[in-house]
Coordinates of C-alpha atoms in Angstrom, one line a residue:
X1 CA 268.1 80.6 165.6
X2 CA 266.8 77.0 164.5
X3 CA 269.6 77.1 162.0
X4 CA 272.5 78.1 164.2
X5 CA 271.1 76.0 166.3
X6 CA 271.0 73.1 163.8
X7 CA 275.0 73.4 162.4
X8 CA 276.4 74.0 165.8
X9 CA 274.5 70.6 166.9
X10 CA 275.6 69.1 164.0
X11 CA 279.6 70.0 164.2
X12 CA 278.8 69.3 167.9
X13 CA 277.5 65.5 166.7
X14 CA 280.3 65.2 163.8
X15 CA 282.8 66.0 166.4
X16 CA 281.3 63.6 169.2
X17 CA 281.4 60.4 166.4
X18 CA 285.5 61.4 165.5
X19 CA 286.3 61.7 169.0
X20 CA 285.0 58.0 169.5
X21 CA 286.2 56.9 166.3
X22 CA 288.2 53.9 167.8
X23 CA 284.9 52.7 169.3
X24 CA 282.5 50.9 167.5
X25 CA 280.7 53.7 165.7
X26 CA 277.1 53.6 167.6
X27 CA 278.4 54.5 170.3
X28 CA 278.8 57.7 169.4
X29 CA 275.2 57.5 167.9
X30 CA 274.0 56.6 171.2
X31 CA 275.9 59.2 172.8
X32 CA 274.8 61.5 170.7
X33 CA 270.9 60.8 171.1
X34 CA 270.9 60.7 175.2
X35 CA 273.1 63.6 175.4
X36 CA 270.5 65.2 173.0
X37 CA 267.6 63.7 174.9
X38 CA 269.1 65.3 178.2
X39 CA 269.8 68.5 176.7
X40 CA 266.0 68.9 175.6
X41 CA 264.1 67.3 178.6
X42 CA 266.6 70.1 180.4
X43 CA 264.9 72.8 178.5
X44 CA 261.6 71.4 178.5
X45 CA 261.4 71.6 182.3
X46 CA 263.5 74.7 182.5
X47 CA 261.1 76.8 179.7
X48 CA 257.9 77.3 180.0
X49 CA 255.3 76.6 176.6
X50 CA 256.1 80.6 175.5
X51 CA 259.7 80.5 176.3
X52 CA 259.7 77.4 174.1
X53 CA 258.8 79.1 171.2
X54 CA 261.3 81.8 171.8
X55 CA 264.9 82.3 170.2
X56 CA 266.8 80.3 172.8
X57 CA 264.2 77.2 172.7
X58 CA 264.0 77.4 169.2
X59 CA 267.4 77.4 169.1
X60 CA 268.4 74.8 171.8
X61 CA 265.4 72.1 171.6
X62 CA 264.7 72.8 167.9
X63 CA 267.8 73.5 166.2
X64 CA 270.4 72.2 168.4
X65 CA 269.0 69.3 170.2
X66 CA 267.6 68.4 166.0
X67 CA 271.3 69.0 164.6
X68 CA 272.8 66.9 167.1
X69 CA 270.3 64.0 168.1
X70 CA 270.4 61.5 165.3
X71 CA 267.8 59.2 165.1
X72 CA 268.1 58.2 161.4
X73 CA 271.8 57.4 161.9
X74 CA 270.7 55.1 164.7
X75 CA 268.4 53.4 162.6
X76 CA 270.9 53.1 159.7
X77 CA 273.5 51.3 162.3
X78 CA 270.9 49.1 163.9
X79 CA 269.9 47.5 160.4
X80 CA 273.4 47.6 159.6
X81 CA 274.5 45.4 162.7
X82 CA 270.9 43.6 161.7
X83 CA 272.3 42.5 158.0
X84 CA 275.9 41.5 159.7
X85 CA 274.1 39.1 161.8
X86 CA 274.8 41.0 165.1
X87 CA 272.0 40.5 167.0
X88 CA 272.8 41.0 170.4
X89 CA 274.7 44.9 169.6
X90 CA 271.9 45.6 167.6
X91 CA 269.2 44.7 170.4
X92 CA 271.3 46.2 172.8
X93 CA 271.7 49.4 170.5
X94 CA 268.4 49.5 170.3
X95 CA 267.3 48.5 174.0
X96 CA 270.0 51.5 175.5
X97 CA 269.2 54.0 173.2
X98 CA 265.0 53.9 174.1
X99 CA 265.5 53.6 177.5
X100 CA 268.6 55.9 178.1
X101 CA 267.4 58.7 176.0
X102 CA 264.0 58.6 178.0
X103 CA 266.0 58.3 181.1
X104 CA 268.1 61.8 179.9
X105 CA 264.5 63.5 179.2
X106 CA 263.5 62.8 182.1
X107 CA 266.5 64.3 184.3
X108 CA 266.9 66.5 182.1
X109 CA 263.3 67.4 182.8
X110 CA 263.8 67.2 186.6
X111 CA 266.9 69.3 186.6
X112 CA 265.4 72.0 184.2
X113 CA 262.3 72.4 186.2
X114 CA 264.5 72.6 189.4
X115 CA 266.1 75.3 188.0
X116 CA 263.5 77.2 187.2
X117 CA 262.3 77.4 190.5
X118 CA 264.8 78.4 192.2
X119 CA 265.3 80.9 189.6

């Protein structure tokens, strides 16, 4: 499950980065990482600590959420914008991507453990 998990989040992430290709290419990076943060803060509040270790959290907040967040890649483009001088997109990369991501973990969180009890 982690590793279905894992490819499908990472055609998912490949596909995310070509379809904003004509952007600047963090954005899809940051995309990417509060779309995954979401996603996992989702589960998180929706699963319980068993459930979490179970084939569909394995495979959505292990594999997928893993496959498709993409932290290194983020850090790659930030020292990248770094060595070009670009000060203010890499703070700003930098600034959005902490606070969005923990923003989308925590609604994510909200929405999953709403879920769950109405369920």
């Amino acid at each position: 499950m982690v590793a279905l998990g894992g490819a499908l989040g990472s055609v998912g992430r490949f596909g995310l980065g070509q379809a904003l290709i004509r952007y600047e290419s963090f954005y899809g990076t940051l995309l990417a990482n509060v779309l995954g943060s979401l996603v996992i803060g989702l589960c998180a509040g929706l699963f319980d600590a068993e459930q979490r270790s179970r084939p569909a959290g394995l495979f959505l907040m292990v594999g997928f959420c893993g496959g498709f967040t993409t932290f290194s890649t983020f850090s790659l483009q930030t020292l990248e914008l770094m060595h070009q001088q670009a000060w203010l997109k890499a703070g700003g990369n930098m600034l959005l991507s902490v606070a969005l991501c923990l923003l989308g973990t925590w609604l994510g969180f909200l929405i999953g453990q709403s879920l769950r009890k109405t369920a």
